[in-house]
mmCIF file of C-alpha atoms in Angstrom:
data_model
loop_
_atom_site.group_PDB
_atom_site.id
_atom_site.type_symbol
_atom_site.label_atom_id
_atom_site.label_comp_id
_atom_site.label_asym_id
_atom_site.label_seq_id
_atom_site.Cartn_x
_atom_site.Cartn_y
_atom_site.Cartn_z
ATOM 1 C CA MET S 29 -15.938 -0.140 4.802
ATOM 2 C CA ILE S 30 -12.497 -1.071 6.124
ATOM 3 C CA ILE S 31 -9.938 -0.571 3.371
ATOM 4 C CA MET S 32 -6.276 -1.525 3.483
ATOM 5 C CA SER S 33 -3.601 -0.299 1.090
ATOM 6 C CA VAL S 34 -0.390 -1.956 -0.011
ATOM 7 C CA ASP S 35 2.778 -0.161 -1.131
ATOM 8 C CA LEU S 36 4.833 -2.937 -2.717
ATOM 9 C CA GLY S 37 8.576 -2.873 -2.692
ATOM 10 C CA LYS S 38 11.279 -5.321 -3.701
ATOM 11 C CA ALA S 39 12.344 -5.835 -0.081
ATOM 12 C CA ARG S 40 9.792 -3.969 2.069
ATOM 13 C CA THR S 41 6.046 -3.576 1.702
ATOM 14 C CA GLY S 42 4.042 -0.947 3.557
ATOM 15 C CA LEU S 43 0.455 -1.357 4.730
ATOM 16 C CA ALA S 44 -2.090 1.240 5.790
ATOM 17 C CA ILE S 45 -5.718 1.040 6.853
ATOM 18 C CA CYS S 46 -8.645 3.437 7.115
ATOM 19 C CA ASP S 47 -11.469 3.880 9.557
ATOM 20 C CA LYS S 48 -14.850 2.295 8.802
ATOM 21 C CA ASN S 49 -16.187 5.701 7.662
ATOM 22 C CA GLU S 50 -13.458 5.891 4.974
ATOM 23 C CA VAL S 51 -12.230 9.298 6.117
ATOM 24 C CA LEU S 52 -8.710 8.875 7.475
ATOM 25 C CA ALA S 53 -5.878 6.546 6.450
ATOM 26 C CA SER S 54 -3.298 5.478 9.035
ATOM 27 C CA PRO S 55 -0.039 3.530 8.823
ATOM 28 C CA LEU S 56 -0.498 -0.113 9.770
ATOM 29 C CA ALA S 57 2.673 -2.148 9.269
ATOM 30 C CA GLN S 58 5.740 -2.799 7.206
ATOM 31 C CA ILE S 59 6.517 -6.309 6.010
ATOM 32 C CA ASN S 60 10.104 -7.203 5.157
ATOM 33 C CA GLU S 61 9.717 -9.958 2.564
ATOM 34 C CA LYS S 62 11.122 -10.573 -0.924
ATOM 35 C CA ASN S 63 9.255 -13.804 -1.780
ATOM 36 C CA MET S 64 5.899 -12.998 -3.427
ATOM 37 C CA ASP S 65 4.121 -16.122 -2.152
ATOM 38 C CA VAL S 66 5.196 -15.491 1.449
ATOM 39 C CA LEU S 67 4.282 -11.806 1.075
ATOM 40 C CA LEU S 68 0.835 -12.755 -0.253
ATOM 41 C CA ASP S 69 0.298 -14.962 2.798
ATOM 42 C CA LYS S 70 1.374 -12.219 5.196
ATOM 43 C CA VAL S 71 -0.747 -9.509 3.558
ATOM 44 C CA SER S 72 -3.736 -11.880 3.378
ATOM 45 C CA ASN S 73 -3.369 -12.715 7.070
ATOM 46 C CA VAL S 74 -3.302 -9.032 8.022
ATOM 47 C CA ALA S 75 -6.377 -8.357 5.872
ATOM 48 C CA LEU S 76 -8.248 -11.245 7.494
ATOM 49 C CA ALA S 77 -7.226 -10.264 11.032
ATOM 50 C CA ARG S 78 -8.290 -6.639 10.452
ATOM 51 C CA GLU S 79 -11.581 -7.634 8.757
ATOM 52 C CA VAL S 80 -10.609 -5.707 5.634
ATOM 53 C CA GLU S 81 -13.298 -5.442 2.949
ATOM 54 C CA MET S 82 -11.218 -3.939 0.128
ATOM 55 C CA VAL S 83 -7.531 -3.641 -0.709
ATOM 56 C CA ILE S 84 -5.914 -0.824 -2.673
ATOM 57 C CA VAL S 85 -2.600 -1.769 -4.273
ATOM 58 C CA GLY S 86 -0.278 1.033 -5.315
ATOM 59 C CA LEU S 87 0.434 1.096 -9.048
ATOM 60 C CA PRO S 88 3.947 2.443 -9.689
ATOM 61 C CA LYS S 89 3.595 4.173 -13.039
ATOM 62 C CA ASN S 90 6.446 6.034 -14.678
ATOM 63 C CA MET S 91 6.199 9.821 -14.502
ATOM 64 C CA ASP S 92 5.009 9.885 -18.136
ATOM 65 C CA GLY S 93 2.119 7.540 -17.260
ATOM 66 C CA THR S 94 3.573 4.416 -18.844
ATOM 67 C CA GLU S 95 3.922 1.172 -16.947
ATOM 68 C CA GLY S 96 7.120 -0.809 -16.503
ATOM 69 C CA GLU S 97 8.281 -3.919 -14.704
ATOM 70 C CA SER S 98 7.299 -2.675 -11.230
ATOM 71 C CA ALA S 99 3.756 -1.902 -12.403
ATOM 72 C CA GLN S 100 3.416 -5.398 -13.853
ATOM 73 C CA PHE S 101 4.654 -6.866 -10.557
ATOM 74 C CA ALA S 102 2.008 -4.814 -8.705
ATOM 75 C CA ARG S 103 -0.731 -5.955 -11.101
ATOM 76 C CA ASP S 104 0.346 -9.600 -10.694
ATOM 77 C CA PHE S 105 0.388 -9.211 -6.912
ATOM 78 C CA ALA S 106 -3.073 -7.591 -6.917
ATOM 79 C CA SER S 107 -4.493 -10.370 -9.085
ATOM 80 C CA LYS S 108 -3.074 -13.099 -6.821
ATOM 81 C CA LEU S 109 -4.248 -11.259 -3.696
ATOM 82 C CA LYS S 110 -7.781 -11.012 -5.083
ATOM 83 C CA GLU S 111 -7.762 -14.711 -5.931
ATOM 84 C CA LYS S 112 -6.401 -15.667 -2.502
ATOM 85 C CA THR S 113 -8.626 -13.440 -0.349
ATOM 86 C CA LYS S 114 -11.746 -13.080 -2.537
ATOM 87 C CA LEU S 115 -11.693 -9.392 -1.578
ATOM 88 C CA LEU S 116 -12.276 -6.466 -3.876
ATOM 89 C CA VAL S 117 -8.818 -5.286 -4.992
ATOM 90 C CA ARG S 118 -8.232 -2.021 -6.830
ATOM 91 C CA MET S 119 -5.150 -0.292 -8.168
ATOM 92 C CA GLN S 120 -4.233 3.304 -7.282
ATOM 93 C CA ASP S 121 -1.622 5.406 -9.076
ATOM 94 C CA GLU S 122 1.204 5.885 -6.602
ATOM 95 C CA ARG S 123 3.403 8.328 -8.492
ATOM 96 C CA GLY S 124 5.165 10.629 -6.060
ATOM 97 C CA THR S 125 4.012 8.909 -2.865
ATOM 98 C CA THR S 126 7.465 7.822 -1.707
ATOM 99 C CA VAL S 127 8.839 11.319 -2.307
ATOM 100 C CA THR S 128 5.923 12.766 -0.329
ATOM 101 C CA ALA S 129 6.501 10.206 2.439
ATOM 102 C CA HIS S 130 10.139 11.313 2.698
ATOM 103 C CA LYS S 131 9.005 14.964 2.916
ATOM 104 C CA TYR S 132 6.641 14.093 5.794
ATOM 105 C CA LEU S 133 9.423 12.202 7.552
ATOM 106 C CA ASN S 134 11.789 15.161 7.053
ATOM 107 C CA ALA S 135 9.188 17.448 8.610
ATOM 108 C CA THR S 136 8.981 15.191 11.665
ATOM 109 C CA ASN S 137 12.772 14.774 11.779
ATOM 110 C CA THR S 138 12.481 10.989 11.415
ATOM 111 C CA ARG S 139 15.925 9.762 10.426
ATOM 112 C CA GLY S 140 18.090 6.669 10.065
ATOM 113 C CA LYS S 141 16.804 3.202 10.878
ATOM 114 C CA LYS S 142 13.482 4.506 12.191
ATOM 115 C CA ARG S 143 12.867 6.235 8.844
ATOM 116 C CA LYS S 144 13.698 3.071 6.916
ATOM 117 C CA ASN S 145 11.265 1.141 9.120
ATOM 118 C CA VAL S 146 8.300 3.454 8.469
ATOM 119 C CA VAL S 147 8.705 5.024 5.020
ATOM 120 C CA ASP S 148 6.795 2.264 3.208
ATOM 121 C CA SER S 149 3.843 2.326 5.607
ATOM 122 C CA VAL S 150 3.749 6.127 5.297
ATOM 123 C CA ALA S 151 3.721 5.753 1.486
ATOM 124 C CA ALA S 152 0.882 3.196 1.823
ATOM 125 C CA THR S 153 -0.997 5.733 3.950
ATOM 126 C CA ILE S 154 -0.625 8.374 1.227
ATOM 127 C CA ILE S 155 -1.825 5.897 -1.428
ATOM 128 C CA LEU S 156 -4.893 5.070 0.656
ATOM 129 C CA GLN S 157 -5.641 8.700 1.552
ATOM 130 C CA ASN S 158 -5.397 9.649 -2.130
ATOM 131 C CA TYR S 159 -7.883 6.883 -2.945
ATOM 132 C CA LEU S 160 -10.254 7.959 -0.149
ATOM 133 C CA ASP S 161 -10.081 11.595 -1.249
ATOM 134 C CA SER S 162 -10.831 10.637 -4.864
ATOM 135 C CA VAL S 163 -13.938 8.622 -4.003
ATOM 136 C CA ASN S 164 -15.233 10.994 -1.316
ATOM 137 C CA HIS S 165 -15.091 14.152 -3.470
#
């Protein structure tokens, strides 16, 4: 099944996708959009173009496991995306993914504007890989 993940941000949203065998997640794109309706359209269009069968939306929980404003935004986005695309949409805890993404980018010496342009898609890749690992083990 082709699965796409979404790492929502207030200004930038990262996307990742996996292979049909659900083994490896890869960065797909970063969308620079603040308006939720426009973002929904853009993410839906990517999902349709890539023949995505399921979407994983990162759930930004607090470190103590509670949910705040960002988590509610993610849940609202996921609900609207499911309604718009009729795809299966699931939530995946994303605690620590952005920190891990920055560590990967440090290891590859990705800095400055290039880093800013890829960090969200790298975080989306980590979210998706974590999901794939959890269902495949």
